[in-house]
């Protein structure tokens, strides 16, 4: 199975910015939808953002959960091999493990049912 590999996590001060990246382990991999989830220990997993990367009319459409809309941006690079989550500005509430996801089973959206999950990468926002 193709693996999704996240990078770019780490520690950042509140008000700062951070960009997460996600790439597939195989260059030929393609997905109709990519997204990001996050989870804080002891809390439920939260959908963060998604982008429609299929070939239909909704291609390029992005979706965000309310808590990050206007601060985060999900985008795919021109090669379509990397998906980014630009986070700016960040707050301590953004501290979590972030997971890259791909392959939505029933359509793309922030709450889509994704088949493929990365291992996760840690983001810590200090106040």
CSV table of N, CA, C and O in Angstrom, one decimal:
chain,number,residue,atom,x,y,z
A,1,UNK,N,0.8,-1.2,0.0
A,1,UNK,CA,0.0,0.0,0.0
A,1,UNK,C,0.9,1.2,0.0
A,1,UNK,O,1.9,1.3,0.7
A,2,UNK,N,0.4,2.2,-0.7
A,2,UNK,CA,1.2,3.5,-0.8
A,2,UNK,C,1.1,4.2,0.5
A,2,UNK,O,0.0,4.2,1.2
A,3,UNK,N,2.2,4.7,1.0
A,3,UNK,CA,2.3,5.4,2.3
A,3,UNK,C,2.2,6.9,2.0
A,3,UNK,O,2.8,7.4,1.1
A,4,UNK,N,1.6,7.6,3.0
A,4,UNK,CA,1.6,9.0,3.0
A,4,UNK,C,2.6,9.5,4.1
A,4,UNK,O,2.6,9.0,5.2
A,5,UNK,N,3.5,10.4,3.7
A,5,UNK,CA,4.5,10.8,4.6
A,5,UNK,C,4.4,12.3,4.9
A,5,UNK,O,4.5,13.1,3.9
A,6,UNK,N,4.2,12.6,6.1
A,6,UNK,CA,4.1,14.0,6.5
A,6,UNK,C,5.5,14.6,6.9
A,6,UNK,O,6.3,13.8,7.4
A,7,UNK,N,5.6,15.9,6.8
A,7,UNK,CA,6.8,16.6,7.2
A,7,UNK,C,6.5,18.0,7.5
A,7,UNK,O,5.4,18.5,7.2
A,8,UNK,N,7.4,18.7,8.2
A,8,UNK,CA,7.2,20.1,8.5
A,8,UNK,C,6.7,20.4,9.8
A,8,UNK,O,6.5,21.6,10.2
A,9,UNK,N,6.4,19.4,10.6
A,9,UNK,CA,5.9,19.7,12.0
A,9,UNK,C,7.0,20.2,12.9
A,9,UNK,O,8.2,20.4,12.5
A,10,UNK,N,6.6,20.5,14.1
A,10,UNK,CA,7.6,21.0,15.1
A,10,UNK,C,6.9,22.0,16.0
A,10,UNK,O,5.7,21.9,16.2
A,11,UNK,N,7.8,22.8,16.6
A,11,UNK,CA,7.3,23.8,17.6
A,11,UNK,C,7.3,25.2,17.0
A,11,UNK,O,8.3,25.5,16.4
A,12,UNK,N,6.3,25.9,17.3
A,12,UNK,CA,6.2,27.3,16.8
A,12,UNK,C,5.5,28.1,17.9
A,12,UNK,O,4.7,27.6,18.6
A,13,UNK,N,5.8,29.4,17.9
A,13,UNK,CA,5.2,30.3,18.8
A,13,UNK,C,3.8,30.7,18.3
A,13,UNK,O,3.6,30.8,17.1
A,14,UNK,N,2.9,31.0,19.2
A,14,UNK,CA,1.6,31.5,18.9
A,14,UNK,C,1.7,32.7,18.0
A,14,UNK,O,2.5,33.6,18.3
A,15,UNK,N,0.9,32.8,17.0
A,15,UNK,CA,1.0,33.9,16.1
A,15,UNK,C,1.9,33.7,14.9
A,15,UNK,O,1.9,34.5,13.9
A,16,UNK,N,2.6,32.6,15.0
A,16,UNK,CA,3.6,32.3,13.9
A,16,UNK,C,2.9,31.5,12.9
A,16,UNK,O,1.7,31.3,12.8
A,17,UNK,N,3.7,30.9,12.0
A,17,UNK,CA,3.2,30.1,10.9
A,17,UNK,C,4.0,28.8,10.8
A,17,UNK,O,5.2,28.7,11.3
A,18,UNK,N,3.4,27.8,10.2
A,18,UNK,CA,4.0,26.5,10.0
A,18,UNK,C,3.4,25.9,8.7
A,18,UNK,O,2.2,26.1,8.5
A,19,UNK,N,4.2,25.2,8.0
A,19,UNK,CA,3.6,24.5,6.8
A,19,UNK,C,3.9,23.1,6.9
A,19,UNK,O,5.1,22.6,6.9
A,20,UNK,N,2.9,22.3,6.8
A,20,UNK,CA,3.0,20.8,6.8
A,20,UNK,C,3.0,20.4,5.3
A,20,UNK,O,2.2,20.9,4.5
A,21,UNK,N,3.7,19.3,5.1
A,21,UNK,CA,3.7,18.7,3.7
A,21,UNK,C,3.4,17.3,3.8
A,21,UNK,O,3.6,16.6,4.8
A,22,UNK,N,2.8,16.8,2.7
A,22,UNK,CA,2.4,15.4,2.7
A,22,UNK,C,2.7,14.9,1.3
A,22,UNK,O,2.3,15.5,0.3
A,23,UNK,N,3.5,13.8,1.2
A,23,UNK,CA,3.8,13.2,-0.1
A,23,UNK,C,3.5,11.7,-0.1
A,23,UNK,O,3.7,11.1,1.0
A,24,UNK,N,3.2,11.2,-1.2
A,24,UNK,CA,3.0,9.7,-1.3
A,24,UNK,C,4.3,9.1,-1.5
A,24,UNK,O,5.2,9.6,-2.1
A,25,UNK,N,4.4,7.8,-1.1
A,25,UNK,CA,5.7,7.1,-1.2
A,25,UNK,C,6.0,6.7,-2.7
A,25,UNK,O,7.1,6.2,-3.0
A,26,UNK,N,4.9,6.7,-3.5
A,26,UNK,CA,5.1,6.4,-4.9
A,26,UNK,C,4.7,7.6,-5.8
A,26,UNK,O,3.7,8.2,-5.6
A,27,UNK,N,5.6,7.9,-6.8
A,27,UNK,CA,5.3,9.0,-7.6
A,27,UNK,C,4.1,8.9,-8.5
A,27,UNK,O,3.5,9.9,-8.9
A,28,UNK,N,3.7,7.7,-8.8
A,28,UNK,CA,2.5,7.5,-9.6
A,28,UNK,C,1.2,7.6,-8.9
A,28,UNK,O,0.1,7.5,-9.5
A,29,UNK,N,1.3,7.7,-7.6
A,29,UNK,CA,0.1,7.8,-6.8
A,29,UNK,C,-0.8,9.0,-7.1
A,29,UNK,O,-0.3,10.1,-7.3
A,30,UNK,N,-2.1,8.8,-7.2
A,30,UNK,CA,-3.0,9.9,-7.3
A,30,UNK,C,-4.2,9.6,-6.5
A,30,UNK,O,-4.6,8.5,-6.2
A,31,UNK,N,-4.9,10.7,-6.0
A,31,UNK,CA,-6.0,10.6,-5.2
A,31,UNK,C,-7.1,11.6,-5.6
A,31,UNK,O,-6.7,12.7,-6.0
A,32,UNK,N,-8.3,11.3,-5.4
A,32,UNK,CA,-9.4,12.2,-5.7
A,32,UNK,C,-9.6,13.3,-4.7
A,32,UNK,O,-10.2,14.3,-4.9
A,33,UNK,N,-9.0,13.0,-3.5
A,33,UNK,CA,-9.2,14.0,-2.4
A,33,UNK,C,-8.1,13.8,-1.4
A,33,UNK,O,-7.7,12.6,-1.1
A,34,UNK,N,-7.5,14.9,-0.9
A,34,UNK,CA,-6.5,14.9,0.2
A,34,UNK,C,-7.0,15.7,1.3
A,34,UNK,O,-7.8,16.6,1.1
A,35,UNK,N,-6.5,15.4,2.5
A,35,UNK,CA,-7.0,16.2,3.6
A,35,UNK,C,-6.0,16.1,4.8
A,35,UNK,O,-5.0,15.4,4.7
A,36,UNK,N,-6.4,16.8,5.9
A,36,UNK,CA,-5.6,16.7,7.1
A,36,UNK,C,-6.6,16.6,8.3
A,36,UNK,O,-7.7,17.2,8.3
A,37,UNK,N,-6.2,15.7,9.2
A,37,UNK,CA,-6.9,15.6,10.5
A,37,UNK,C,-5.9,15.9,11.6
A,37,UNK,O,-4.7,16.0,11.3
A,38,UNK,N,-6.4,16.1,12.8
A,38,UNK,CA,-5.6,16.3,13.9
A,38,UNK,C,-6.2,15.7,15.1
A,38,UNK,O,-7.4,15.5,15.2
A,39,UNK,N,-5.3,15.4,16.1
A,39,UNK,CA,-5.8,14.8,17.3
A,39,UNK,C,-4.9,15.2,18.5
A,39,UNK,O,-3.7,15.1,18.4
A,40,UNK,N,-5.6,15.5,19.5
A,40,UNK,CA,-4.9,15.8,20.8
A,40,UNK,C,-5.1,14.6,21.7
A,40,UNK,O,-6.2,14.1,21.7
A,41,UNK,N,-4.1,14.2,22.4
A,41,UNK,CA,-4.3,13.0,23.3
A,41,UNK,C,-5.5,13.2,24.2
A,41,UNK,O,-5.6,14.3,24.9
A,42,UNK,N,-6.3,12.2,24.3
A,42,UNK,CA,-7.5,12.2,25.1
A,42,UNK,C,-8.7,12.9,24.5
A,42,UNK,O,-9.8,12.9,25.1
A,43,UNK,N,-8.5,13.4,23.3
A,43,UNK,CA,-9.7,14.0,22.6
A,43,UNK,C,-10.0,13.3,21.3
A,43,UNK,O,-9.1,12.5,20.8
A,44,UNK,N,-11.1,13.5,20.8
A,44,UNK,CA,-11.5,12.9,19.5
A,44,UNK,C,-10.7,13.5,18.3
A,44,UNK,O,-10.3,14.7,18.4
A,45,UNK,N,-10.5,12.7,17.3
A,45,UNK,CA,-9.9,13.2,16.2
A,45,UNK,C,-10.7,14.3,15.5
A,45,UNK,O,-12.0,14.1,15.4
A,46,UNK,N,-10.1,15.3,14.9
A,46,UNK,CA,-10.8,16.4,14.3
A,46,UNK,C,-10.4,16.6,12.9
A,46,UNK,O,-9.2,16.6,12.6
A,47,UNK,N,-11.4,16.7,12.0
A,47,UNK,CA,-11.1,17.0,10.6
A,47,UNK,C,-10.7,18.4,10.5
A,47,UNK,O,-11.3,19.3,11.1
A,48,UNK,N,-9.7,18.7,9.7
A,48,UNK,CA,-9.1,20.1,9.6
A,48,UNK,C,-9.4,20.7,8.2
A,48,UNK,O,-10.0,21.8,8.2
A,49,UNK,N,-9.0,20.0,7.2
A,49,UNK,CA,-9.1,20.6,5.9
A,49,UNK,C,-9.1,19.5,4.8
A,49,UNK,O,-8.6,18.4,5.1
A,50,UNK,N,-9.6,19.8,3.6
A,50,UNK,CA,-9.6,18.8,2.5
A,50,UNK,C,-9.5,19.6,1.2
A,50,UNK,O,-10.0,20.8,1.2
A,51,UNK,N,-9.0,18.9,0.2
A,51,UNK,CA,-9.0,19.5,-1.1
A,51,UNK,C,-9.4,18.5,-2.1
A,51,UNK,O,-8.9,17.4,-2.1
A,52,UNK,N,-10.3,18.9,-3.0
A,52,UNK,CA,-10.7,18.0,-4.1
A,52,UNK,C,-9.7,18.0,-5.2
A,52,UNK,O,-9.4,19.0,-5.8
A,53,UNK,N,-9.1,16.9,-5.5
A,53,UNK,CA,-8.0,16.8,-6.5
A,53,UNK,C,-8.4,15.8,-7.6
A,53,UNK,O,-7.6,15.3,-8.3
A,54,UNK,N,-9.7,15.6,-7.7
A,54,UNK,CA,-10.3,14.8,-8.8
A,54,UNK,C,-10.4,15.6,-10.1
A,54,UNK,O,-9.9,16.7,-10.2
A,55,UNK,N,-11.0,15.0,-11.1
A,55,UNK,CA,-11.1,15.6,-12.4
A,55,UNK,C,-12.4,16.2,-12.7
A,55,UNK,O,-12.7,16.7,-13.8
A,56,UNK,N,-13.3,16.2,-11.7
A,56,UNK,CA,-14.7,16.7,-11.9
A,56,UNK,C,-14.7,18.2,-11.7
A,56,UNK,O,-13.7,18.9,-11.6
A,57,UNK,N,-16.0,18.7,-11.7
A,57,UNK,CA,-16.2,20.1,-11.6
A,57,UNK,C,-15.8,20.7,-10.3
A,57,UNK,O,-15.5,21.9,-10.2
A,58,UNK,N,-15.7,19.9,-9.3
A,58,UNK,CA,-15.3,20.4,-8.0
A,58,UNK,C,-13.8,20.3,-7.8
A,58,UNK,O,-13.3,20.6,-6.7
A,59,UNK,N,-13.1,20.0,-8.8
A,59,UNK,CA,-11.6,19.9,-8.7
A,59,UNK,C,-11.0,21.3,-8.2
A,59,UNK,O,-11.4,22.3,-8.8
A,60,UNK,N,-10.2,21.2,-7.2
A,60,UNK,CA,-9.6,22.4,-6.6
A,60,UNK,C,-10.4,23.0,-5.5
A,60,UNK,O,-9.9,23.8,-4.8
A,61,UNK,N,-11.6,22.5,-5.3
A,61,UNK,CA,-12.4,23.0,-4.2
A,61,UNK,C,-11.7,22.6,-2.8
A,61,UNK,O,-11.3,21.5,-2.7
A,62,UNK,N,-11.8,23.6,-1.9
A,62,UNK,CA,-11.2,23.3,-0.6
A,62,UNK,C,-12.3,23.4,0.5
A,62,UNK,O,-13.3,24.1,0.3
A,63,UNK,N,-12.0,22.7,1.6
A,63,UNK,CA,-13.0,22.6,2.7
A,63,UNK,C,-12.2,22.8,4.0
A,63,UNK,O,-11.1,22.2,4.1
A,64,UNK,N,-12.8,23.4,4.9
A,64,UNK,CA,-12.2,23.7,6.2
A,64,UNK,C,-13.2,23.5,7.4
A,64,UNK,O,-14.3,23.9,7.2
A,65,UNK,N,-12.6,23.1,8.5
A,65,UNK,CA,-13.4,23.1,9.7
A,65,UNK,C,-13.5,24.6,10.2
A,65,UNK,O,-12.5,25.4,9.9
A,66,UNK,N,-14.5,24.9,10.9
A,66,UNK,CA,-14.7,26.3,11.3
A,66,UNK,C,-13.5,26.9,12.1
A,66,UNK,O,-13.2,28.1,11.9
A,67,UNK,N,-12.9,26.1,12.9
A,67,UNK,CA,-11.9,26.6,13.8
A,67,UNK,C,-10.6,27.0,13.1
A,67,UNK,O,-9.8,27.8,13.6
A,68,UNK,N,-10.4,26.6,11.8
A,68,UNK,CA,-9.2,27.0,11.1
A,68,UNK,C,-9.5,27.8,9.8
A,68,UNK,O,-8.5,28.3,9.2
A,69,UNK,N,-10.7,27.9,9.5
A,69,UNK,CA,-11.1,28.7,8.3
A,69,UNK,C,-10.6,30.1,8.4
A,69,UNK,O,-10.8,30.8,9.4
A,70,UNK,N,-9.9,30.5,7.3
A,70,UNK,CA,-9.3,31.9,7.4
A,70,UNK,C,-7.9,31.9,7.9
A,70,UNK,O,-7.2,32.9,7.8
A,71,UNK,N,-7.5,30.9,8.6
A,71,UNK,CA,-6.1,30.8,9.1
A,71,UNK,C,-5.3,29.7,8.4
A,71,UNK,O,-4.1,29.9,8.2
A,72,UNK,N,-5.9,28.6,8.0
A,72,UNK,CA,-5.2,27.5,7.4
A,72,UNK,C,-5.5,27.5,5.9
A,72,UNK,O,-6.6,27.9,5.5
A,73,UNK,N,-4.6,27.0,5.1
A,73,UNK,CA,-4.9,26.8,3.7
A,73,UNK,C,-4.3,25.5,3.2
A,73,UNK,O,-3.1,25.2,3.5
A,74,UNK,N,-5.1,24.7,2.6
A,74,UNK,CA,-4.7,23.5,2.0
A,74,UNK,C,-4.5,23.7,0.5
A,74,UNK,O,-5.3,24.3,-0.2
A,75,UNK,N,-3.4,23.2,0.0
A,75,UNK,CA,-3.1,23.3,-1.4
A,75,UNK,C,-2.3,22.2,-1.9
A,75,UNK,O,-1.6,21.5,-1.1
A,76,UNK,N,-2.3,22.0,-3.2
A,76,UNK,CA,-1.5,20.9,-3.9
A,76,UNK,C,-0.5,21.6,-4.8
A,76,UNK,O,-0.9,22.5,-5.5
A,77,UNK,N,0.7,21.1,-4.8
A,77,UNK,CA,1.6,21.7,-5.7
A,77,UNK,C,1.3,21.4,-7.2
A,77,UNK,O,0.6,20.5,-7.5
A,78,UNK,N,2.0,22.1,-8.1
A,78,UNK,CA,1.7,21.9,-9.5
A,78,UNK,C,2.0,20.5,-10.0
A,78,UNK,O,1.3,20.0,-10.9
A,79,UNK,N,2.9,19.8,-9.4
A,79,UNK,CA,3.3,18.5,-9.8
A,79,UNK,C,2.2,17.5,-9.3
A,79,UNK,O,2.2,16.3,-9.8
A,80,UNK,N,1.3,17.9,-8.4
A,80,UNK,CA,0.3,17.1,-7.8
A,80,UNK,C,0.9,16.0,-7.0
A,80,UNK,O,0.2,14.9,-6.8
A,81,UNK,N,2.1,16.1,-6.5
A,81,UNK,CA,2.7,15.1,-5.8
A,81,UNK,C,2.8,15.4,-4.3
A,81,UNK,O,3.1,14.6,-3.5
A,82,UNK,N,2.6,16.7,-4.0
A,82,UNK,CA,2.7,17.1,-2.6
A,82,UNK,C,1.5,18.0,-2.2
A,82,UNK,O,1.0,18.8,-3.0
A,83,UNK,N,1.0,17.7,-1.0
A,83,UNK,CA,-0.2,18.5,-0.5
A,83,UNK,C,0.3,19.2,0.7
A,83,UNK,O,1.0,18.6,1.6
A,84,UNK,N,0.0,20.5,0.8
A,84,UNK,CA,0.5,21.3,2.0
A,84,UNK,C,-0.7,21.8,2.8
A,84,UNK,O,-1.8,21.9,2.4
A,85,UNK,N,-0.4,22.0,4.1
A,85,UNK,CA,-1.3,22.7,5.0
A,85,UNK,C,-0.5,23.9,5.6
A,85,UNK,O,0.4,23.7,6.4
A,86,UNK,N,-0.9,25.0,5.1
A,86,UNK,CA,-0.2,26.3,5.6
A,86,UNK,C,-1.0,26.7,6.8
A,86,UNK,O,-2.3,27.0,6.6
A,87,UNK,N,-0.4,26.9,7.9
A,87,UNK,CA,-1.0,27.3,9.1
A,87,UNK,C,-0.5,28.7,9.5
A,87,UNK,O,0.6,28.8,9.9
A,88,UNK,N,-1.4,29.7,9.5
A,88,UNK,CA,-1.0,31.0,9.8
A,88,UNK,C,-2.2,31.9,10.1
A,88,UNK,O,-3.0,32.1,9.2
A,89,UNK,N,-2.3,32.5,11.3
A,89,UNK,CA,-1.5,32.3,12.4
A,89,UNK,C,-1.9,31.1,13.2
A,89,UNK,O,-3.1,30.7,13.2
A,90,UNK,N,-1.0,30.5,14.0
A,90,UNK,CA,-1.3,29.4,14.8
A,90,UNK,C,-1.6,29.9,16.2
A,90,UNK,O,-1.1,30.9,16.6
A,91,UNK,N,-2.4,29.1,16.9
A,91,UNK,CA,-2.7,29.4,18.3
A,91,UNK,C,-2.3,28.1,19.1
A,91,UNK,O,-2.2,27.0,18.5
A,92,UNK,N,-2.2,28.2,20.4
A,92,UNK,CA,-1.9,27.0,21.2
A,92,UNK,C,-3.0,25.9,21.0
A,92,UNK,O,-2.7,24.7,21.2
A,93,UNK,N,-4.2,26.3,20.7
A,93,UNK,CA,-5.2,25.3,20.4
A,93,UNK,C,-5.0,24.5,19.2
A,93,UNK,O,-5.7,23.5,18.9
A,94,UNK,N,-4.0,24.8,18.4
A,94,UNK,CA,-3.7,24.1,17.2
A,94,UNK,C,-2.7,23.0,17.5
A,94,UNK,O,-2.3,22.2,16.6
A,95,UNK,N,-2.2,22.9,18.7
A,95,UNK,CA,-1.3,21.9,19.1
A,95,UNK,C,-2.0,20.5,19.0
A,95,UNK,O,-3.0,20.3,19.6
A,96,UNK,N,-1.4,19.6,18.3
A,96,UNK,CA,-1.9,18.3,18.0
A,96,UNK,C,-1.0,17.5,17.2
A,96,UNK,O,0.0,18.0,16.7
A,97,UNK,N,-1.4,16.2,17.0
A,97,UNK,CA,-0.7,15.4,16.0
A,97,UNK,C,-1.6,15.5,14.8
A,97,UNK,O,-2.8,15.4,14.8
A,98,UNK,N,-0.9,15.9,13.7
A,98,UNK,CA,-1.6,16.1,12.4
A,98,UNK,C,-1.4,14.9,11.5
A,98,UNK,O,-0.2,14.4,11.3
A,99,UNK,N,-2.5,14.5,10.8
A,99,UNK,CA,-2.4,13.3,10.0
A,99,UNK,C,-2.8,13.7,8.5
A,99,UNK,O,-3.9,14.3,8.4
A,100,UNK,N,-2.0,13.3,7.6
A,100,UNK,CA,-2.4,13.5,6.2
A,100,UNK,C,-3.3,12.3,5.8
A,100,UNK,O,-3.0,11.2,6.2
A,101,UNK,N,-4.3,12.6,5.0
A,101,UNK,CA,-5.2,11.6,4.5
A,101,UNK,C,-5.4,11.7,3.0
A,101,UNK,O,-5.3,12.8,2.5
A,102,UNK,N,-5.8,10.6,2.4
A,102,UNK,CA,-6.1,10.6,1.0
A,102,UNK,C,-7.1,9.5,0.6
A,102,UNK,O,-7.3,8.6,1.5
A,103,UNK,N,-7.6,9.6,-0.6
A,103,UNK,CA,-8.5,8.5,-1.1
A,103,UNK,C,-9.8,8.6,-0.3
A,103,UNK,O,-10.1,7.7,0.6
A,104,UNK,N,-10.7,9.5,-0.7
A,104,UNK,CA,-12.0,9.6,0.0
A,104,UNK,C,-12.9,8.5,-0.7
A,104,UNK,O,-13.1,8.5,-1.9
A,105,UNK,N,-13.6,7.8,0.1
A,105,UNK,CA,-14.4,6.7,-0.4
A,105,UNK,C,-15.7,7.2,-1.1
A,105,UNK,O,-16.1,6.7,-2.2
A,106,UNK,N,-16.4,8.2,-0.5
A,106,UNK,CA,-17.7,8.6,-1.0
A,106,UNK,C,-17.8,10.0,-1.4
A,106,UNK,O,-18.9,10.6,-1.3
A,107,UNK,N,-16.7,10.6,-1.8
A,107,UNK,CA,-16.8,12.0,-2.1
A,107,UNK,C,-15.9,12.8,-1.2
A,107,UNK,O,-15.6,12.4,-0.1
A,108,UNK,N,-15.5,14.0,-1.7
A,108,UNK,CA,-14.5,14.8,-1.0
A,108,UNK,C,-15.1,15.8,-0.1
A,108,UNK,O,-16.2,16.4,-0.5
A,109,UNK,N,-14.5,16.0,1.0
A,109,UNK,CA,-15.0,17.0,2.0
A,109,UNK,C,-14.2,16.9,3.2
A,109,UNK,O,-13.5,15.9,3.4
A,110,UNK,N,-14.3,17.8,4.1
A,110,UNK,CA,-13.5,17.8,5.3
A,110,UNK,C,-13.8,16.6,6.2
A,110,UNK,O,-13.0,16.1,6.9
A,111,UNK,N,-15.1,16.1,6.1
A,111,UNK,CA,-15.5,15.0,6.9
A,111,UNK,C,-15.5,13.7,6.0
A,111,UNK,O,-16.2,12.7,6.4
A,112,UNK,N,-14.8,13.7,4.9
A,112,UNK,CA,-14.9,12.5,4.0
A,112,UNK,C,-14.3,11.3,4.7
A,112,UNK,O,-13.5,11.4,5.7
A,113,UNK,N,-14.7,10.2,4.2
A,113,UNK,CA,-14.2,8.9,4.8
A,113,UNK,C,-13.0,8.5,4.0
A,113,UNK,O,-13.0,8.0,2.9
A,114,UNK,N,-11.8,8.7,4.6
A,114,UNK,CA,-10.5,8.5,3.9
A,114,UNK,C,-10.0,7.1,4.2
A,114,UNK,O,-10.0,6.6,5.3
A,115,UNK,N,-9.4,6.6,3.1
A,115,UNK,CA,-8.9,5.2,3.2
A,115,UNK,C,-7.4,5.2,3.6
A,115,UNK,O,-7.0,4.3,4.2
A,116,UNK,N,-6.7,6.2,3.2
A,116,UNK,CA,-5.3,6.2,3.4
A,116,UNK,C,-4.8,7.2,4.4
A,116,UNK,O,-5.2,8.4,4.2
A,117,UNK,N,-4.1,6.8,5.4
A,117,UNK,CA,-3.7,7.7,6.5
A,117,UNK,C,-2.2,7.7,6.7
A,117,UNK,O,-1.5,6.6,6.6
A,118,UNK,N,-1.6,8.9,6.9
A,118,UNK,CA,-0.2,8.9,7.2
A,118,UNK,C,0.0,8.6,8.7
A,118,UNK,O,-0.9,8.3,9.4
A,119,UNK,N,1.3,8.5,9.1
A,119,UNK,CA,1.6,8.2,10.5
A,119,UNK,C,1.4,9.3,11.4
A,119,UNK,O,1.4,9.1,12.7
A,120,UNK,N,1.4,10.5,10.9
A,120,UNK,CA,1.1,11.7,11.8
A,120,UNK,C,2.4,12.4,12.1
A,120,UNK,O,3.5,11.8,12.1
A,121,UNK,N,2.3,13.7,12.3
A,121,UNK,CA,3.4,14.5,12.7
A,121,UNK,C,2.9,15.5,13.8
A,121,UNK,O,1.8,16.0,13.7
A,122,UNK,N,3.8,15.8,14.7
A,122,UNK,CA,3.5,16.6,15.8
A,122,UNK,C,3.7,18.1,15.6
A,122,UNK,O,4.7,18.5,15.0
A,123,UNK,N,2.7,18.8,16.0
A,123,UNK,CA,2.7,20.3,16.0
A,123,UNK,C,2.5,20.8,17.4
A,123,UNK,O,1.5,20.5,18.0
A,124,UNK,N,3.4,21.6,17.9
A,124,UNK,CA,3.3,22.2,19.2
A,124,UNK,C,3.3,23.7,19.0
A,124,UNK,O,4.3,24.3,18.5
A,125,UNK,N,2.3,24.4,19.6
A,125,UNK,CA,2.3,25.9,19.5
A,125,UNK,C,2.4,26.4,20.9
A,125,UNK,O,1.6,26.1,21.8
A,126,UNK,N,3.4,27.1,21.2
A,126,UNK,CA,3.7,27.7,22.5
A,126,UNK,C,3.2,29.1,22.6
A,126,UNK,O,3.2,29.9,21.7
A,127,UNK,N,2.8,29.4,23.8
A,127,UNK,CA,2.2,30.8,24.1
A,127,UNK,C,3.3,31.7,24.6
A,127,UNK,O,4.4,31.3,25.0
